[in-house]
GROMACS .gro file of C-alpha atoms in nm:
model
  272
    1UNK     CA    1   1.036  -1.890  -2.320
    2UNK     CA    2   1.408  -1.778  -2.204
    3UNK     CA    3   1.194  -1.424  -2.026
    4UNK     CA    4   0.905  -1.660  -1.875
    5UNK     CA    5   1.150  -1.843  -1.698
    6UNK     CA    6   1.345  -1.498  -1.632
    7UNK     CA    7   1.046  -1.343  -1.459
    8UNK     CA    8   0.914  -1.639  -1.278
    9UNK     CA    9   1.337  -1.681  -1.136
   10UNK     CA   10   1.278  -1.336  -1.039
   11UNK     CA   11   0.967  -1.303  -0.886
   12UNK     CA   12   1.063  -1.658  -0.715
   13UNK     CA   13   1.387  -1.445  -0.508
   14UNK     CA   14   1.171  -1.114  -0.466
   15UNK     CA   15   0.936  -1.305  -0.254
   16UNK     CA   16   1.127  -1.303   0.099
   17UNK     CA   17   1.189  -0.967   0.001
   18UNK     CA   18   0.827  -0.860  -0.033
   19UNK     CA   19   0.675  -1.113   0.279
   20UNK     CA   20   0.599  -0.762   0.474
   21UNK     CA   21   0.380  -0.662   0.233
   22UNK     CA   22   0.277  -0.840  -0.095
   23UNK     CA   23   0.376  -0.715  -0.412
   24UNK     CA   24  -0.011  -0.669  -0.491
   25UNK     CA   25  -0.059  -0.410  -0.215
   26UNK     CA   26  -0.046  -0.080  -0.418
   27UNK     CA   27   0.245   0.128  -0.196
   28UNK     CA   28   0.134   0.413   0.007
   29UNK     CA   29   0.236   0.754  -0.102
   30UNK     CA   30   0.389   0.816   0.225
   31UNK     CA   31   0.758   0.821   0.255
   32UNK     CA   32   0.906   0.477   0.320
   33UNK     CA   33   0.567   0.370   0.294
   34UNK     CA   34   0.537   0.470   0.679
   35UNK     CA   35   0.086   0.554   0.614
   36UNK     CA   36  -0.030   0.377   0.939
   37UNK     CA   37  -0.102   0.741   1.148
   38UNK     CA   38  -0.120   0.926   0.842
   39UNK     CA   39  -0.474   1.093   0.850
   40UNK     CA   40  -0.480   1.304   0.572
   41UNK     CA   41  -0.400   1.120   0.305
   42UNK     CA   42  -0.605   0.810   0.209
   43UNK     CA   43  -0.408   0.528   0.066
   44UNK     CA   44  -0.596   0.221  -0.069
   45UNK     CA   45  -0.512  -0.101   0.087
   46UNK     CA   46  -0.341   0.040   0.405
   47UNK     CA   47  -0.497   0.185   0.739
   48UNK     CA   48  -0.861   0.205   0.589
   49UNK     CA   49  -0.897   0.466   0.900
   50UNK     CA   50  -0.769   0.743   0.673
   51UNK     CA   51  -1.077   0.710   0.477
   52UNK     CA   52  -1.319   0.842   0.761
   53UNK     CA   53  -1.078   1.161   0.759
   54UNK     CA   54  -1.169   1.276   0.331
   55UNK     CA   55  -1.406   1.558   0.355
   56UNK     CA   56  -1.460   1.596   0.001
   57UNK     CA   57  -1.480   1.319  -0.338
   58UNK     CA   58  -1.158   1.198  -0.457
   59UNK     CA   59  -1.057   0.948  -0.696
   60UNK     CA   60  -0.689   0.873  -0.749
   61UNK     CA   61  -0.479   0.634  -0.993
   62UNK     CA   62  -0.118   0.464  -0.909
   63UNK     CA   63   0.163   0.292  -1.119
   64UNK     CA   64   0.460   0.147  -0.943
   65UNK     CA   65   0.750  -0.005  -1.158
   66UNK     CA   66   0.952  -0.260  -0.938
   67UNK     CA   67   1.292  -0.265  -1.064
   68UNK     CA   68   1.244  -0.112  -1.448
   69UNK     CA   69   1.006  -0.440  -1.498
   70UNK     CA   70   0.690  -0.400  -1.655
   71UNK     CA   71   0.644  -0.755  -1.542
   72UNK     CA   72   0.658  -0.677  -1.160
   73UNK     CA   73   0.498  -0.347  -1.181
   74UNK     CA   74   0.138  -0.279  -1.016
   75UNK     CA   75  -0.143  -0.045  -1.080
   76UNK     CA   76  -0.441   0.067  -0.904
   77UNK     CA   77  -0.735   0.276  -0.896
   78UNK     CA   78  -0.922   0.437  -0.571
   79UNK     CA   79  -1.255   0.644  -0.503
   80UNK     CA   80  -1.335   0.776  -0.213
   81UNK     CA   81  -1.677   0.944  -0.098
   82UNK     CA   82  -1.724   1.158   0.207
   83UNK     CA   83  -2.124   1.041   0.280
   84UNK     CA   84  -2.209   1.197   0.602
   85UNK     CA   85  -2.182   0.965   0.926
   86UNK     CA   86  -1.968   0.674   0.706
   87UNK     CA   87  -1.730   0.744   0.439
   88UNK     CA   88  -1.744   0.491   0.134
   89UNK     CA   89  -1.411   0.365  -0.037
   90UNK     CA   90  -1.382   0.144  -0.390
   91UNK     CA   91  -1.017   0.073  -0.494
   92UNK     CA   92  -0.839  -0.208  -0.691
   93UNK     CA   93  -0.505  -0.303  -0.737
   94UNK     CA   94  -0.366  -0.544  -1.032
   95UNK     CA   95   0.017  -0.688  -1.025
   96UNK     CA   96   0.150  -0.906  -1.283
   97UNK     CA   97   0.117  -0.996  -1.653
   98UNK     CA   98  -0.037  -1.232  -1.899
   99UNK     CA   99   0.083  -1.564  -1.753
  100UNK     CA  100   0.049  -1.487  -1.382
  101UNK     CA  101  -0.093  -1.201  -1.168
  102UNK     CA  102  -0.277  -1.103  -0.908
  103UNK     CA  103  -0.585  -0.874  -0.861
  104UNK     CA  104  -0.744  -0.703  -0.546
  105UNK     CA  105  -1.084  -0.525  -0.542
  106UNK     CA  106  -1.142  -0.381  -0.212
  107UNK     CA  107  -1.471  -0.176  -0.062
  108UNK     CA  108  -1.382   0.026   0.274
  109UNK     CA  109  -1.646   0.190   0.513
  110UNK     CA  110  -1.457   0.403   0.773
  111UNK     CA  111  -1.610   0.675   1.040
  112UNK     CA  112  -1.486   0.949   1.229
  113UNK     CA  113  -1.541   0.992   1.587
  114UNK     CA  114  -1.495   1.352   1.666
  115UNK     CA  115  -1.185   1.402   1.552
  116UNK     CA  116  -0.988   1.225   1.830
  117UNK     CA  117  -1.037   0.878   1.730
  118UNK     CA  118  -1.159   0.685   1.356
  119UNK     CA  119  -1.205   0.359   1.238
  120UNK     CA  120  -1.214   0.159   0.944
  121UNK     CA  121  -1.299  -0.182   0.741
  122UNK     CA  122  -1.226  -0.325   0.438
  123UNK     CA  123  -1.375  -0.598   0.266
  124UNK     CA  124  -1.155  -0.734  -0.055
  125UNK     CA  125  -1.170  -0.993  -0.289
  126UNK     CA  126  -0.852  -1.134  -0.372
  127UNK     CA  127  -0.776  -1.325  -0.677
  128UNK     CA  128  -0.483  -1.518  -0.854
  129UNK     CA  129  -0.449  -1.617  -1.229
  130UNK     CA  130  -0.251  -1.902  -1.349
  131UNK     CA  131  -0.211  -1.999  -1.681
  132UNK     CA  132  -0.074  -2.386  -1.714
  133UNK     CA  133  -0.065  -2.648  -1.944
  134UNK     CA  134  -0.335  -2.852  -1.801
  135UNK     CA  135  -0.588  -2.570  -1.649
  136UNK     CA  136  -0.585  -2.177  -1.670
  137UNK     CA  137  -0.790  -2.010  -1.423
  138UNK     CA  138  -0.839  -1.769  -1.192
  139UNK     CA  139  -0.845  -1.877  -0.802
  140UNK     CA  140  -1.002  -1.622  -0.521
  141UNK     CA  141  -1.044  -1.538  -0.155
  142UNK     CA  142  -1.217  -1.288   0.071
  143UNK     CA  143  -1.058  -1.118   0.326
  144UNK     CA  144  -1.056  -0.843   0.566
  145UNK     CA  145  -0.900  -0.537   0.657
  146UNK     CA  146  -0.914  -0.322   0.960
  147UNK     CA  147  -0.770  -0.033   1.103
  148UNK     CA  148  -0.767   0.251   1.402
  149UNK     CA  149  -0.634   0.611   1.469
  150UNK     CA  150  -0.589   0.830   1.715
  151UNK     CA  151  -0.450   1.133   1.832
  152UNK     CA  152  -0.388   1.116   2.182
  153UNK     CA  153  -0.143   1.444   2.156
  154UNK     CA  154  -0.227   1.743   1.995
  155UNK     CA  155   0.110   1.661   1.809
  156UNK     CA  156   0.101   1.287   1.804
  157UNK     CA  157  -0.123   1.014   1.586
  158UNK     CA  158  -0.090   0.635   1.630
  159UNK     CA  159  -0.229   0.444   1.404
  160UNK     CA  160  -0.279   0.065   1.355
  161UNK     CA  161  -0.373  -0.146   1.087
  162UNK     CA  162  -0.397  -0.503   0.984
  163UNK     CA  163  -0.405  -0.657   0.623
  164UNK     CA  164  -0.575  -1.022   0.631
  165UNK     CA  165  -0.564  -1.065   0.974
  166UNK     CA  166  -0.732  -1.408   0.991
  167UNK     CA  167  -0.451  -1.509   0.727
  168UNK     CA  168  -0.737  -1.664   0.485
  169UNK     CA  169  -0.531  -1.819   0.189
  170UNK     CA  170  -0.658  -1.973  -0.151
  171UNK     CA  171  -0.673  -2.315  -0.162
  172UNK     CA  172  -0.691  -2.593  -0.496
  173UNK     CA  173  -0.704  -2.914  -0.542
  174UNK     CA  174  -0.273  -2.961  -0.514
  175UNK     CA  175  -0.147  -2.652  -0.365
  176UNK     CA  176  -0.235  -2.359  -0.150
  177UNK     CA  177  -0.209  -1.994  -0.226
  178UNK     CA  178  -0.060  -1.803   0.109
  179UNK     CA  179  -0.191  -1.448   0.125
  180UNK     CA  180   0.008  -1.252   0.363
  181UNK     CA  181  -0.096  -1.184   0.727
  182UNK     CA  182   0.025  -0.820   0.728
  183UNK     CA  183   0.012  -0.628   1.123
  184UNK     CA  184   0.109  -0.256   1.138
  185UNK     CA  185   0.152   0.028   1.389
  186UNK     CA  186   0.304   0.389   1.366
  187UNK     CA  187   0.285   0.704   1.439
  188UNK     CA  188   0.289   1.053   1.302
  189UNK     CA  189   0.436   1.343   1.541
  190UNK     CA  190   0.427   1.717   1.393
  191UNK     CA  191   0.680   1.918   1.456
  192UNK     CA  192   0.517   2.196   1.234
  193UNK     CA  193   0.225   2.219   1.022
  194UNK     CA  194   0.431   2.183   0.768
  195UNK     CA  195   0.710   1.930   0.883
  196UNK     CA  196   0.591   1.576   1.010
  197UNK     CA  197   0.796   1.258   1.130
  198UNK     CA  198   0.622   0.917   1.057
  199UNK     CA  199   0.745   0.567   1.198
  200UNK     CA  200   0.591   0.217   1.140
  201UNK     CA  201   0.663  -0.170   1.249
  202UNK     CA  202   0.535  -0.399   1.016
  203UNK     CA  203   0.521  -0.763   1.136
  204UNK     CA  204   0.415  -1.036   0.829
  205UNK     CA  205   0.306  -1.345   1.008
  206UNK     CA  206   0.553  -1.561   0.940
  207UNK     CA  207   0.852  -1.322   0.843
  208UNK     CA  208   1.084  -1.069   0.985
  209UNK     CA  209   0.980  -0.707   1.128
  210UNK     CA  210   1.001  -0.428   0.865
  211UNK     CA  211   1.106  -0.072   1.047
  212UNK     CA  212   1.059   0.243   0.851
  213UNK     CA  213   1.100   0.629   0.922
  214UNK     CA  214   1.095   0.924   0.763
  215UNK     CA  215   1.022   1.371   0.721
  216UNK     CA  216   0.802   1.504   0.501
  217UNK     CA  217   0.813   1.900   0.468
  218UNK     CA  218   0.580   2.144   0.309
  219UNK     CA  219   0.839   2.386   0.119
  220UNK     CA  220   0.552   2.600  -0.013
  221UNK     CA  221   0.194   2.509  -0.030
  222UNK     CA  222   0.227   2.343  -0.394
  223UNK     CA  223   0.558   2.140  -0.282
  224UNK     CA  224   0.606   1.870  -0.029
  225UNK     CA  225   0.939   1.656  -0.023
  226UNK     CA  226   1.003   1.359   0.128
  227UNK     CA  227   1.306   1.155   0.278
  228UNK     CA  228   1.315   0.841   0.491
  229UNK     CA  229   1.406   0.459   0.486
  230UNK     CA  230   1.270   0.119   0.550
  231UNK     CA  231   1.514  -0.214   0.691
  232UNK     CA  232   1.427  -0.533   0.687
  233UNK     CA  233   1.735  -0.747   0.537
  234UNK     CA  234   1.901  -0.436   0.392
  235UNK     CA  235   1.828  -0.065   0.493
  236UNK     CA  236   1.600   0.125   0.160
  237UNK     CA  237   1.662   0.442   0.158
  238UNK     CA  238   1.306   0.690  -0.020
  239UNK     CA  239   1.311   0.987  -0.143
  240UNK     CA  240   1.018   1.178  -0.337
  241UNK     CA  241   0.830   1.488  -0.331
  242UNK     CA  242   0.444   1.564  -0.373
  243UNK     CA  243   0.327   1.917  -0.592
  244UNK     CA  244  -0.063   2.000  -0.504
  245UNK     CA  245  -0.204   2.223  -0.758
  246UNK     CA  246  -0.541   2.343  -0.677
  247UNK     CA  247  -0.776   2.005  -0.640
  248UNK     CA  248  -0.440   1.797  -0.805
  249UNK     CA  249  -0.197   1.660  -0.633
  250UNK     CA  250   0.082   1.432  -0.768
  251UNK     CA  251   0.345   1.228  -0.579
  252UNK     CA  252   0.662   1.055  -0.693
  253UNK     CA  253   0.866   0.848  -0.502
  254UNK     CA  254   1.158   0.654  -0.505
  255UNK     CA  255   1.340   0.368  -0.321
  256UNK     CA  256   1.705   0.190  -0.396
  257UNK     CA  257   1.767  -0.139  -0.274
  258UNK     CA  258   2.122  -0.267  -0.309
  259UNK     CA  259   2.046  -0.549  -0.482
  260UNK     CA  260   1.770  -0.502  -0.666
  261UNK     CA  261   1.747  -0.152  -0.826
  262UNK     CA  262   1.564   0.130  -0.838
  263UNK     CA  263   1.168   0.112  -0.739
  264UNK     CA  264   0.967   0.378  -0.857
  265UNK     CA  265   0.590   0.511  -0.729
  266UNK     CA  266   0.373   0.718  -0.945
  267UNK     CA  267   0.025   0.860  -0.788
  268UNK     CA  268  -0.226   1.097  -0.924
  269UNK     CA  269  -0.515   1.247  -0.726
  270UNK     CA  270  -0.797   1.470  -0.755
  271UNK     CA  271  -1.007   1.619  -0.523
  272UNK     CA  272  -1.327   1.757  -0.627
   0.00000   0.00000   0.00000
């Protein structure tokens, strides 16, 4: 009983923390979690634009621990199919445990239009589990994602996405469920093929801007690392490195906040 309360006193503070982004959002793989004009690298519940820019099958799976507890942590699961003239997307995300969590299943259609400029959409399904004394049930919404790219240098990319942009929340017969209202823009300017610099403003609804920057350099062909930060309250800094092996590739990444520890983000791909 003593850890229920623990993890609900918890998850009560982490929640101005998190009002950029939900704690159900799987994290990008991309360094301070700056993905909004990142093209070449897919990331489930972020700009769904990415997805008209896979050539190829890929299917991917995620585990992020939020501060060393199990209780906090998040997994997910993406496909994504390159179909001609639309590309096709599947993912899912779960957050939580036994008592309470939180579950997003998500199906993204995205096109590219020569290159210069994509588009994409994502229909999820968002659902919440409570387990009480009187009733224990699950309680559900769907919502919408959309987002746009372009390069309009042969350098630059700006990209902007939106998460739940009609801010749709889950309503019962005492209380409603807020879903965050989630606007992003950024851009991705290459100084190199093999050295990038990616910026992003994130702007929750009804909370504070979230500003993050970072590098990402291609050492070798097999090794990428990555260093940035994020501020909203405090300044995160993120570190982590990618290693592509053939049609693998496997990214870990890191974050330290000041207060709360050490958050950790695990991602396996393949491409066929």
């Amino acid at each position: 009983m003593k850890r229920i309360c623990l993890i609900f006193f918890l998850t009560a503070c982490l929640l101005p923390v998190y009002a950029q982004i939900s704690p159900v959002i799987p994290s990008s793989v991309s360094v301070a979690g700056a993905s909004s004009a990142v093209m070449n690298d897919w990331s489930a519940f972020h700009n769904p634009a990415a997805l008209a820019h896979i050539d190829r099958t890929e299917i991917a799976a995620q585990f992020e621990n939020r501060f060393m507890m199990k209780e906090l942590s998040t997994k997910s699961v993406q496909a994504g199919f390159n179909t001609g003239p639309v590309n096709v997307g599947l993912s899912f995300s779960y957050q939580g445990y036994s008592v309470y969590n939180e579950m997003i299943a998500g199906l993204g259609l995205a096109r590219n239009f020569g290159d210069k400029f994509s588009m994409g959409v994502q229909f999820d399904y968002y659902t919440a589990y409570f387990s009480a004394s009187d009733e224990s049930r699950y309680r559900g919404a769907v919502l919408a994602q959309f987002g746009v790219a372009s390069t309009i240098l042969p350098k630059l990319t700006v990209g902007f996405n939106t998460f739940n942009p009609f801010q749709t929340n889950i309503k019962t017969e005492f209380s409603t469920r807020r879903i965050p209202s989630v606007f992003s823009i950024g851009t991705n300017y290459a100084f190199a093929d093999n050295l990038i610099w990616l910026t992003q403003i994130d702007k929750e609804a009804s909370s504070s801007f979230r500003f993050a920057s970072g590098f990402e350099y291609t050492m070798i062909r097999e090794l990428t690392v990555k260093l940035g930060a994020y501020g909203t309250d405090y300044l995160i800094p993120c570190l982590g490195f990618g290693i592509h092996l053939g049609g693998f590739h496997f990214h870990l990444n890191g974050e330290l906040h000041p207060l709360l520890g050490l958050n950790t983000v695990a991602n396996l791909k393949y491409r066929f």
